[in-house]
Amino acid sequence: MPEPVTRREFLSYSGAALTGVTLGQLGRQWLASTTPAVVHASGSEVWATSVCRECPASCGLRARMIGGVPVKLEGSPLCPIGRGRLCAKGQASLESYFDPDRLIGPARRVGERGAGRWEPIPWPKALDLVTAQIRESVSAGRPGLVALAVDEDGPPADAWSDAWRAIGARTFRTPIDTATRLRPRFEALTGVNGDPMFDLERASHVLSFGAPIVETWLSPVWAQRAFGRFRRGPSRQRGRLVQIDARRSATARKADEWLSVLPEHQALLAYGIASVLLREDRVQRGLLDEFGGNLREFQRDVIPHYTPDQVAAATGIPVVTILRLGRDLADSPRPVVVVAADANNSLIDAVFTLNALIGAFDRPGGVFVAPASIDRRGVEDEPLEALGDLKPRVVALADPSPFRTLSASPDLGRLLEGARFVVSLSPYLDETAAFADLLLPTHTPLESWHCAVPAPAVAAETRSIAMPAVKPRLDTADRLSLVASIARRIGAPEQATDEPISTERIARGEIDRLWRLRRGGPYSVVYETEWLEQLERGGWWAPAAESREDFTNRILQAGGWIDPYFQAGQIEQSLRERRGLRFALPVAIPAVPPAKIEIKPVDGAGRDGFGKGATLRLVTFTPAVVSLAGNPNQPVIYELLGQPDAAPWQPWAELHPETAARLGIESGHRIRITSRVATIEAMAVLVEGMLSDVVAVASVPSVPGAGRWARVIEGDARSLVALADPAGPCLVVVARA
């Protein structure tokens, strides 16, 4: 167990804490082992290896320790994903360790849910409480118990699900924006049972459909590094980027060309480009002649129904632009088409179709299959949408991700309110606390063991593995140990070994498995990694260490394992086995194109209290600095939320300048945005090139019951669309506040 908080320390913290269950400012000073006069001023310097867990990329990091206290985080130069770089979320994650509103230990709800009133409770009593509730739910039959967590790959994630299923729970995962989310549609076209991987850095021309390449695309630090080499690659011309996006995102601002197209119209544009390629016979015939599959049927549906004239009428993009987009793709030596991971299935189908037509599969600057040595779990977790109308009695929440994703079910809150008992295993006061009856805090990332499969990005097998950078200082627990303890109390089947389940045990077991593979080696600098690849290509499969113990130590010191040997050709092999591509057949463009919203003032007060304003389409987006499952209580992150105009702690809404002028709105004005179900306020940002009938609003989680900085954000854009018709646009009234 971690070093306990003494009664004297606990009482001193509780004077400035939330009902005595968080650290408070005095606790922060104790956590840093300092007084305000000597903060981080003395002690020896040591660098500790860890893994960033702010997103699924699992970049390696190094923590600078002064006197045993972490004072700065940097990217690990040995990590093949970041190579010494770390994004803003990773840099800011140090604040989670020092968060004065961290949970000290277990706490039980007092009063009504959401009131934010808690009382400390000892671990044995907390475990007795959750065990009794689970026993009762299991005896009542399924779906009596439900466990939710963010979607991850790796042995600890599998162990989490296996432990809950052994108790009798149904396990669900929050989808995350990695290549794994694109996998089903990629497999439908090619038959490949693997995640797609885009070779961005060696491409000569990139056509992007909403992919946030310089923000949070797939594996953010890798994508930004790859984009830099795409722009300034050695011994070749600067790559060209065309961004198709509903708003002028950071990627759109860096693109050579930005075309503003609504998300629901982007698939139409993609198939219009495909029609140009097929009509003018600008496709790569090598792949299609051998593996065309149902290409003739696809041409019959696309060429007559997606003519440039029809697509232009539906999307607003001129015919000459559609023709040029297709011809530019065909004329470029190494073109590739990319897409946002959270795009709808029809757009993902269209993007992979374009890649097939331009011959981007299995070639440099194109699309490959990410390598993997571990088969997918036999029993998969269910997607978050599958919660549906379930009415579980007990719900276990590993993190706040179900509340932050833009694709979250609007019924999730009602489902949790209807549950008899909700337990949170988060280290922080976050969205889970609004519904929880019991808080069982786990270690923060710097205090934890890690064993993750990074999101598919680099052309190599990788594992991010590290031991804790610092010892746990509060009364928290390892997440897997906690779930295993609950399972033992319930009477789940005994494990095969007497050694207790923990993340450390899982990580060491994975290192043993990698040792037995007799290939690959610890993370290393670029030269050593490339030399290892050359050795393996030449048939030299030498072990990376002389003994298992030495191998373990080297992996933990480096922060991970990599096998850089990569052999292309899996897509072509799959096409040969399944006898060709299977193109998704798109539906025809409606005879009547989607009506453009007429922007006209809404005078007086409407039945919902609308003031003077105009009806616009709502587009929501998540800023790059918002973490899907991390601590919401980080002041540095909230300083960055005011971008692009550098006003901190401000949600913003983007408007076309002409639309804003008609409404009497100027840049920096506070505006009111009202839908059928909610009203929020935001700062107006005027953007040239925006669609005139669209307002794009930053979606920043509002967490009223969380820490002091998380409570600053008001106006969660997701509340505007909670009950909107998913099949149609969400309309809002915009006016000056």
Coordinates of N, CA and C in Angstrom, one line a residue, residues 510-693:
E510 N 4.4 -9.1 -19.8 CA 4.6 -8.7 -21.2 C 6.0 -8.7 -21.5
I511 N 6.9 -8.2 -20.6 CA 8.3 -8.1 -20.9 C 8.8 -9.6 -21.1
D512 N 8.4 -10.5 -20.3 CA 8.8 -11.9 -20.5 C 8.4 -12.4 -21.8
R513 N 7.2 -12.1 -22.2 CA 6.7 -12.6 -23.5 C 7.6 -12.0 -24.7
L514 N 7.9 -10.7 -24.6 CA 8.8 -10.1 -25.6 C 10.2 -10.7 -25.6
W515 N 10.7 -11.1 -24.4 CA 12.0 -11.7 -24.3 C 11.9 -13.1 -25.1
R516 N 10.9 -13.8 -25.0 CA 10.8 -15.1 -25.6 C 10.6 -15.0 -27.1
L517 N 10.2 -13.8 -27.6 CA 10.1 -13.6 -29.1 C 11.5 -13.6 -29.7
R518 N 12.5 -13.3 -29.0 CA 13.9 -13.2 -29.5 C 14.0 -12.3 -30.7
R519 N 13.4 -11.2 -30.7 CA 13.5 -10.2 -31.8 C 13.2 -8.8 -31.2
G520 N 13.5 -7.8 -32.0 CA 13.3 -6.5 -31.5 C 14.3 -6.1 -30.3
G521 N 14.0 -5.0 -29.7 CA 14.8 -4.6 -28.6 C 14.3 -3.4 -27.9
P522 N 15.0 -2.9 -26.8 CA 14.5 -1.7 -26.1 C 14.4 -0.5 -27.0
Y523 N 13.6 0.5 -26.7 CA 13.6 1.8 -27.4 C 15.1 2.3 -27.4
S524 N 15.5 2.9 -28.5 CA 16.8 3.4 -28.7 C 16.9 4.6 -29.6
V525 N 18.0 5.2 -29.8 CA 18.1 6.3 -30.6 C 17.9 5.9 -32.1
V526 N 17.7 6.9 -33.0 CA 17.4 6.6 -34.4 C 18.4 5.7 -35.0
Y527 N 19.7 6.0 -34.8 CA 20.7 5.2 -35.5 C 20.6 3.7 -35.1
E528 N 20.5 3.5 -33.8 CA 20.5 2.1 -33.3 C 19.2 1.4 -33.8
T529 N 18.1 2.1 -33.8 CA 16.9 1.5 -34.3 C 17.0 1.1 -35.8
E530 N 17.6 2.0 -36.6 CA 17.7 1.7 -38.0 C 18.7 0.5 -38.2
W531 N 19.8 0.5 -37.4 CA 20.7 -0.6 -37.5 C 20.1 -2.0 -37.2
L532 N 19.2 -1.9 -36.1 CA 18.5 -3.2 -35.8 C 17.6 -3.6 -36.9
E533 N 17.0 -2.7 -37.6 CA 16.1 -3.0 -38.7 C 17.0 -3.7 -39.8
Q534 N 18.1 -3.1 -40.1 CA 19.0 -3.6 -41.2 C 19.5 -5.0 -40.8
L535 N 19.8 -5.3 -39.5 CA 20.2 -6.6 -39.1 C 19.1 -7.6 -39.3
E536 N 17.9 -7.3 -38.9 CA 16.8 -8.2 -39.1 C 16.4 -8.4 -40.5
R537 N 16.5 -7.4 -41.4 CA 16.3 -7.6 -42.8 C 17.3 -8.5 -43.4
G538 N 18.5 -8.5 -42.8 CA 19.6 -9.4 -43.3 C 19.5 -10.8 -42.7
G539 N 18.6 -11.1 -41.8 CA 18.4 -12.4 -41.2 C 19.1 -12.6 -39.9
W540 N 19.6 -11.5 -39.3 CA 20.2 -11.6 -38.0 C 19.2 -11.2 -36.9
W541 N 18.7 -12.2 -36.2 CA 17.7 -12.1 -35.2 C 18.4 -12.3 -33.8
A542 N 19.2 -11.4 -33.4 CA 20.0 -11.6 -32.2 C 19.2 -11.1 -31.0
P543 N 19.3 -11.8 -29.8 CA 18.6 -11.3 -28.6 C 19.1 -9.9 -28.2
A544 N 18.3 -9.1 -27.6 CA 18.7 -7.8 -27.2 C 19.5 -7.7 -25.9
A545 N 19.5 -8.8 -25.2 CA 20.2 -8.9 -23.9 C 20.7 -10.3 -23.7
E546 N 21.6 -10.4 -22.7 CA 22.2 -11.7 -22.4 C 21.3 -12.5 -21.5
S547 N 20.5 -11.9 -20.7 CA 19.6 -12.6 -19.8 C 18.2 -11.9 -19.7
R548 N 17.3 -12.7 -19.2 CA 16.0 -12.1 -19.0 C 16.0 -10.9 -18.1
E549 N 16.8 -10.9 -17.0 CA 16.9 -9.8 -16.0 C 17.4 -8.6 -16.7
D550 N 18.5 -8.8 -17.5 CA 19.1 -7.7 -18.2 C 18.1 -7.1 -19.2
F551 N 17.4 -7.9 -19.9 CA 16.4 -7.5 -20.9 C 15.3 -6.6 -20.2
T552 N 14.8 -7.1 -19.0 CA 13.8 -6.4 -18.3 C 14.3 -5.0 -17.9
N553 N 15.5 -5.0 -17.3 CA 16.1 -3.7 -16.9 C 16.2 -2.7 -18.0
R554 N 16.7 -3.2 -19.2 CA 16.9 -2.3 -20.3 C 15.6 -1.8 -20.9
I555 N 14.5 -2.6 -20.9 CA 13.2 -2.2 -21.3 C 12.7 -1.1 -20.4
L556 N 12.8 -1.3 -19.1 CA 12.2 -0.3 -18.2 C 13.0 1.0 -18.2
Q557 N 14.3 0.9 -18.4 CA 15.1 2.1 -18.5 C 14.8 2.9 -19.7
A558 N 14.6 2.2 -20.8 CA 14.3 2.8 -22.1 C 12.9 3.3 -22.2
G559 N 12.0 2.6 -21.5 CA 10.6 3.0 -21.6 C 9.7 2.3 -22.6
G560 N 10.3 1.2 -23.2 CA 9.5 0.5 -24.2 C 10.3 -0.5 -25.0
W561 N 9.6 -1.2 -25.9 CA 10.2 -2.2 -26.8 C 9.8 -1.9 -28.2
I562 N 10.7 -2.2 -29.2 CA 10.3 -1.9 -30.6 C 11.0 -3.0 -31.4
D563 N 10.2 -3.5 -32.4 CA 10.8 -4.3 -33.5 C 10.6 -3.6 -34.8
P564 N 11.6 -2.9 -35.3 CA 11.5 -2.0 -36.4 C 11.3 -2.7 -37.8
Y565 N 11.5 -4.1 -37.8 CA 11.3 -4.8 -39.1 C 9.9 -4.7 -39.6
F566 N 9.7 -4.2 -40.8 CA 8.4 -4.1 -41.3 C 8.4 -4.5 -42.8
Q567 N 7.5 -5.3 -43.2 CA 7.4 -5.9 -44.5 C 6.0 -5.5 -45.1
A568 N 6.0 -4.7 -46.2 CA 4.8 -4.3 -46.8 C 4.2 -5.4 -47.6
G569 N 3.0 -5.3 -48.1 CA 2.4 -6.3 -49.0 C 1.2 -7.0 -48.4
Q570 N 0.8 -6.7 -47.1 CA -0.3 -7.4 -46.6 C -1.6 -7.1 -47.3
I571 N -1.8 -5.9 -47.8 CA -3.0 -5.5 -48.4 C -3.2 -6.3 -49.7
E572 N -2.1 -6.4 -50.5 CA -2.2 -7.1 -51.8 C -2.4 -8.6 -51.5
Q573 N -1.7 -9.1 -50.5 CA -1.9 -10.5 -50.1 C -3.4 -10.8 -49.8
S574 N -4.0 -9.9 -49.0 CA -5.4 -10.1 -48.6 C -6.3 -10.0 -49.8
L575 N -6.0 -9.1 -50.7 CA -6.8 -9.0 -51.9 C -6.7 -10.2 -52.8
R576 N -5.6 -10.8 -52.8 CA -5.4 -12.0 -53.6 C -6.2 -13.2 -53.0
E577 N -6.2 -13.2 -51.7 CA -6.9 -14.3 -51.0 C -8.5 -14.1 -51.2
R578 N -8.9 -12.9 -51.1 CA -10.4 -12.7 -51.2 C -10.9 -12.4 -52.6
R579 N -9.9 -12.4 -53.5 CA -10.2 -12.2 -55.0 C -10.8 -10.8 -55.2
G580 N -10.1 -9.8 -54.7 CA -10.4 -8.4 -55.1 C -11.0 -7.5 -54.1
L581 N -11.1 -6.2 -54.5 CA -11.7 -5.2 -53.6 C -13.2 -5.3 -53.6
R582 N -13.8 -4.9 -52.5 CA -15.2 -4.9 -52.4 C -15.6 -3.4 -52.0
F583 N -15.9 -2.7 -53.1 CA -16.2 -1.2 -52.9 C -17.6 -1.1 -52.3
A584 N -17.7 -0.2 -51.3 CA -19.1 0.1 -50.8 C -19.8 0.9 -51.9
L585 N -21.0 0.6 -52.1 CA -21.8 1.2 -53.2 C -22.6 2.4 -52.5
P586 N -22.3 3.6 -52.9 CA -22.9 4.8 -52.3 C -24.3 5.0 -52.8
V587 N -25.1 5.6 -51.9 CA -26.5 6.0 -52.3 C -26.4 7.2 -53.3
A588 N -27.3 7.3 -54.1 CA -27.3 8.4 -55.1 C -27.6 9.7 -54.4
I589 N -27.0 10.8 -55.0 CA -27.2 12.1 -54.5 C -28.7 12.4 -54.6
P590 N -29.4 13.0 -53.5 CA -30.8 13.3 -53.6 C -31.1 14.2 -54.8
A591 N -32.2 14.0 -55.5 CA -32.6 14.9 -56.6 C -32.7 16.3 -56.2
V592 N -33.1 16.6 -55.0 CA -33.2 17.9 -54.5 C -32.1 18.1 -53.5
P593 N -31.1 19.0 -53.8 CA -29.9 19.2 -52.9 C -30.4 19.7 -51.6
P594 N -29.6 19.5 -50.5 CA -29.9 20.0 -49.2 C -30.0 21.5 -49.3
A595 N -31.1 22.0 -48.7 CA -31.4 23.4 -48.7 C -30.4 24.2 -47.9
K596 N -30.0 25.3 -48.4 CA -29.1 26.2 -47.7 C -29.9 27.0 -46.7
I597 N -29.5 27.1 -45.5 CA -30.2 27.9 -44.5 C -30.2 29.3 -44.8
E598 N -31.4 29.9 -44.8 CA -31.5 31.3 -45.1 C -31.2 32.1 -43.8
I599 N -30.2 32.9 -43.9 CA -29.8 33.7 -42.7 C -30.7 35.0 -42.6
K600 N -31.6 35.0 -41.7 CA -32.4 36.2 -41.5 C -32.6 36.4 -40.1
P601 N -32.7 37.7 -39.7 CA -32.9 38.0 -38.2 C -34.1 37.3 -37.6
V602 N -34.0 36.9 -36.4 CA -35.1 36.4 -35.6 C -35.5 37.6 -34.7
D603 N -36.6 38.3 -35.0 CA -36.9 39.5 -34.3 C -37.7 39.2 -33.0
G604 N -37.5 40.0 -32.0 CA -38.3 39.8 -30.8 C -37.9 38.6 -30.0
A605 N -38.7 38.2 -29.1 CA -38.4 37.0 -28.3 C -39.3 35.9 -28.8
G606 N -38.6 34.8 -29.1 CA -39.3 33.6 -29.6 C -39.9 32.8 -28.4
R607 N -40.6 31.7 -28.7 CA -41.2 31.0 -27.6 C -40.2 30.4 -26.7
D608 N -39.0 30.2 -27.1 CA -37.9 29.7 -26.2 C -37.1 30.8 -25.6
G609 N -37.6 32.1 -25.8 CA -36.8 33.2 -25.2 C -35.7 33.6 -26.1
F610 N -35.7 33.3 -27.4 CA -34.6 33.8 -28.3 C -34.7 35.3 -28.4
G611 N -33.6 35.9 -28.4 CA -33.6 37.4 -28.7 C -33.3 37.6 -30.2
K612 N -32.9 38.8 -30.5 CA -32.6 39.1 -31.9 C -31.4 38.2 -32.3
G613 N -31.5 37.6 -33.5 CA -30.4 36.7 -33.9 C -30.7 36.1 -35.2
A614 N -29.9 35.1 -35.6 CA -30.1 34.4 -36.8 C -30.0 32.9 -36.6
T615 N -30.7 32.1 -37.4 CA -30.6 30.7 -37.3 C -29.5 30.1 -38.2
L616 N -28.6 29.4 -37.5 CA -27.4 28.8 -38.2 C -27.3 27.3 -37.9
R617 N -26.4 26.7 -38.7 CA -26.1 25.3 -38.4 C -25.0 25.2 -37.4
L618 N -25.1 24.3 -36.5 CA -24.1 24.2 -35.5 C -23.1 23.1 -35.8
V619 N -21.8 23.4 -35.7 CA -20.7 22.4 -35.9 C -19.9 22.5 -34.6
T620 N -19.7 21.4 -34.0 CA -18.9 21.3 -32.7 C -17.5 20.7 -33.0
F621 N -16.5 21.1 -32.2 CA -15.2 20.5 -32.3 C -14.5 20.5 -31.0
T622 N -13.6 19.6 -30.8 CA -12.9 19.6 -29.5 C -11.5 20.2 -29.7
P623 N -11.1 21.2 -28.9 CA -9.8 21.7 -29.0 C -8.7 20.7 -28.7
A624 N -7.5 20.9 -29.3 CA -6.5 19.9 -29.2 C -6.0 19.7 -27.8
V625 N -6.2 20.6 -26.9 CA -5.6 20.5 -25.6 C -6.5 19.8 -24.6
V626 N -7.7 19.4 -25.1 CA -8.7 18.8 -24.2 C -8.4 17.3 -24.2
S627 N -8.2 16.7 -23.0 CA -7.9 15.3 -22.9 C -9.2 14.5 -22.8
L628 N -9.3 13.3 -23.4 CA -10.5 12.5 -23.4 C -10.7 11.9 -22.0
A629 N -9.6 11.5 -21.4 CA -9.8 10.8 -20.1 C -8.9 11.3 -19.0
G630 N -8.2 12.4 -19.2 CA -7.3 12.9 -18.2 C -7.9 13.8 -17.1
N631 N -7.1 14.4 -16.3 CA -7.5 15.3 -15.3 C -8.0 16.6 -15.8
P632 N -9.2 17.0 -15.5 CA -9.8 18.3 -16.1 C -9.3 19.5 -15.3
N633 N -8.6 19.3 -14.2 CA -8.2 20.4 -13.3 C -6.8 20.9 -13.5
Q634 N -6.4 21.4 -14.7 CA -5.1 21.8 -15.1 C -5.1 23.2 -15.5
P635 N -4.5 24.1 -14.8 CA -4.6 25.6 -15.2 C -3.8 25.9 -16.5
V636 N -2.7 25.2 -16.8 CA -2.0 25.4 -18.0 C -2.9 25.1 -19.2
I637 N -3.7 24.0 -19.2 CA -4.5 23.7 -20.3 C -5.6 24.8 -20.5
Y638 N -6.2 25.3 -19.4 CA -7.2 26.3 -19.5 C -6.6 27.6 -20.0
E639 N -5.3 27.9 -19.8 CA -4.7 29.0 -20.4 C -4.7 28.9 -21.9
L640 N -4.6 27.7 -22.4 CA -4.5 27.5 -23.9 C -5.9 27.4 -24.6
L641 N -7.0 27.3 -23.8 CA -8.3 27.1 -24.4 C -8.8 28.3 -25.2
G642 N -8.2 29.5 -24.9 CA -8.6 30.7 -25.6 C -8.1 30.9 -27.0
Q643 N -7.3 29.9 -27.5 CA -6.8 30.1 -28.8 C -7.9 30.0 -29.8
P644 N -7.9 30.7 -31.0 CA -6.7 31.3 -31.6 C -6.4 32.7 -31.2
D645 N -7.2 33.4 -30.4 CA -7.0 34.8 -30.1 C -6.4 35.1 -28.7
A646 N -5.9 34.0 -28.1 CA -5.0 34.1 -26.9 C -5.8 34.7 -25.7
A647 N -7.1 34.6 -25.6 CA -7.8 35.0 -24.4 C -8.1 33.7 -23.6
P648 N -7.5 33.6 -22.4 CA -7.6 32.3 -21.7 C -9.0 32.1 -21.1
W649 N -9.3 30.8 -20.9 CA -10.5 30.4 -20.3 C -11.8 30.8 -21.0
Q650 N -11.7 30.9 -22.3 CA -12.9 31.3 -23.0 C -13.3 30.3 -24.1
P651 N -14.5 29.7 -24.0 CA -15.0 28.9 -25.1 C -15.2 29.9 -26.3
W652 N -15.0 29.5 -27.5 CA -15.2 30.4 -28.6 C -16.1 29.8 -29.7
A653 N -16.7 30.7 -30.5 CA -17.5 30.3 -31.6 C -17.1 31.0 -32.9
E654 N -16.9 30.3 -34.0 CA -16.4 30.9 -35.2 C -17.5 31.2 -36.2
L655 N -17.5 32.4 -36.8 CA -18.5 32.9 -37.7 C -17.9 33.5 -38.9
H656 N -18.6 33.4 -40.0 CA -18.2 34.2 -41.2 C -18.3 35.7 -40.9
P657 N -17.4 36.5 -41.4 CA -17.4 37.9 -41.1 C -18.7 38.6 -41.6
E658 N -19.2 38.2 -42.8 CA -20.4 38.8 -43.3 C -21.6 38.4 -42.4
T659 N -21.7 37.2 -42.0 CA -22.8 36.8 -41.1 C -22.7 37.5 -39.8
A660 N -21.5 37.7 -39.2 CA -21.4 38.4 -38.0 C -21.8 39.9 -38.2
A661 N -21.4 40.5 -39.3 CA -21.8 41.9 -39.5 C -23.3 42.1 -39.6
R662 N -24.0 41.2 -40.2 CA -25.4 41.3 -40.3 C -26.1 41.2 -38.9
L663 N -25.4 40.5 -38.0 CA -25.9 40.4 -36.6 C -25.4 41.4 -35.6
G664 N -24.5 42.3 -36.2 CA -23.9 43.3 -35.3 C -22.9 42.7 -34.3
I665 N -22.2 41.7 -34.8 CA -21.2 41.0 -33.9 C -19.8 41.3 -34.4
E666 N -18.9 41.6 -33.5 CA -17.5 41.8 -33.9 C -16.7 40.8 -33.2
S667 N -15.4 40.6 -33.6 CA -14.5 39.7 -33.0 C -14.3 40.1 -31.5
G668 N -14.4 39.1 -30.7 CA -14.3 39.3 -29.2 C -15.6 39.6 -28.5
H669 N -16.7 39.8 -29.2 CA -18.0 40.0 -28.6 C -18.4 38.7 -27.9
R670 N -19.1 38.8 -26.8 CA -19.8 37.7 -26.2 C -21.1 37.5 -27.0
I671 N -21.3 36.2 -27.4 CA -22.5 35.9 -28.1 C -23.3 34.8 -27.4
R672 N -24.6 34.7 -27.7 CA -25.4 33.7 -27.1 C -25.9 32.8 -28.2
I673 N -25.7 31.5 -27.9 CA -26.1 30.4 -28.8 C -27.1 29.5 -28.2
T674 N -28.3 29.5 -28.8 CA -29.5 28.8 -28.2 C -30.0 27.7 -29.2
S675 N -30.2 26.5 -28.7 CA -30.8 25.5 -29.4 C -32.2 25.2 -28.8
R676 N -32.8 24.1 -29.2 CA -34.1 23.7 -28.6 C -34.0 23.3 -27.1
V677 N -32.8 23.0 -26.7 CA -32.7 22.4 -25.4 C -31.7 23.1 -24.4
A678 N -30.9 24.1 -24.9 CA -30.0 24.7 -24.0 C -29.5 26.0 -24.6
T679 N -28.8 26.8 -23.8 CA -28.2 28.1 -24.2 C -26.9 28.2 -23.6
I680 N -25.9 28.6 -24.4 CA -24.5 28.8 -23.9 C -24.0 30.2 -24.4
E681 N -23.0 30.7 -23.8 CA -22.3 31.9 -24.3 C -20.9 31.6 -24.6
A682 N -20.4 32.3 -25.6 CA -19.0 32.1 -26.1 C -18.5 33.4 -26.7
M683 N -17.2 33.4 -26.9 CA -16.5 34.5 -27.5 C -16.5 34.4 -29.0
A684 N -16.9 35.4 -29.8 CA -17.0 35.4 -31.2 C -15.6 35.5 -31.9
V685 N -15.3 34.6 -32.8 CA -14.1 34.7 -33.6 C -14.5 34.7 -35.1
L686 N -14.1 35.7 -35.8 CA -14.5 35.9 -37.2 C -13.5 35.2 -38.1
V687 N -13.9 34.3 -39.0 CA -13.0 33.5 -39.8 C -13.4 33.7 -41.3
E688 N -12.5 34.2 -42.1 CA -12.7 34.3 -43.6 C -12.8 32.8 -44.1
G689 N -13.7 32.6 -45.1 CA -13.8 31.3 -45.7 C -14.8 30.4 -45.1
M690 N -15.3 30.7 -43.9 CA -16.3 29.9 -43.2 C -17.6 29.9 -44.1
L691 N -18.3 28.8 -44.0 CA -19.7 28.8 -44.6 C -20.5 29.9 -43.9
S692 N -21.3 30.6 -44.6 CA -22.0 31.7 -44.1 C -23.2 31.3 -43.2
D693 N -23.6 30.1 -43.3 CA -24.8 29.6 -42.5 C -24.3 28.7 -41.4

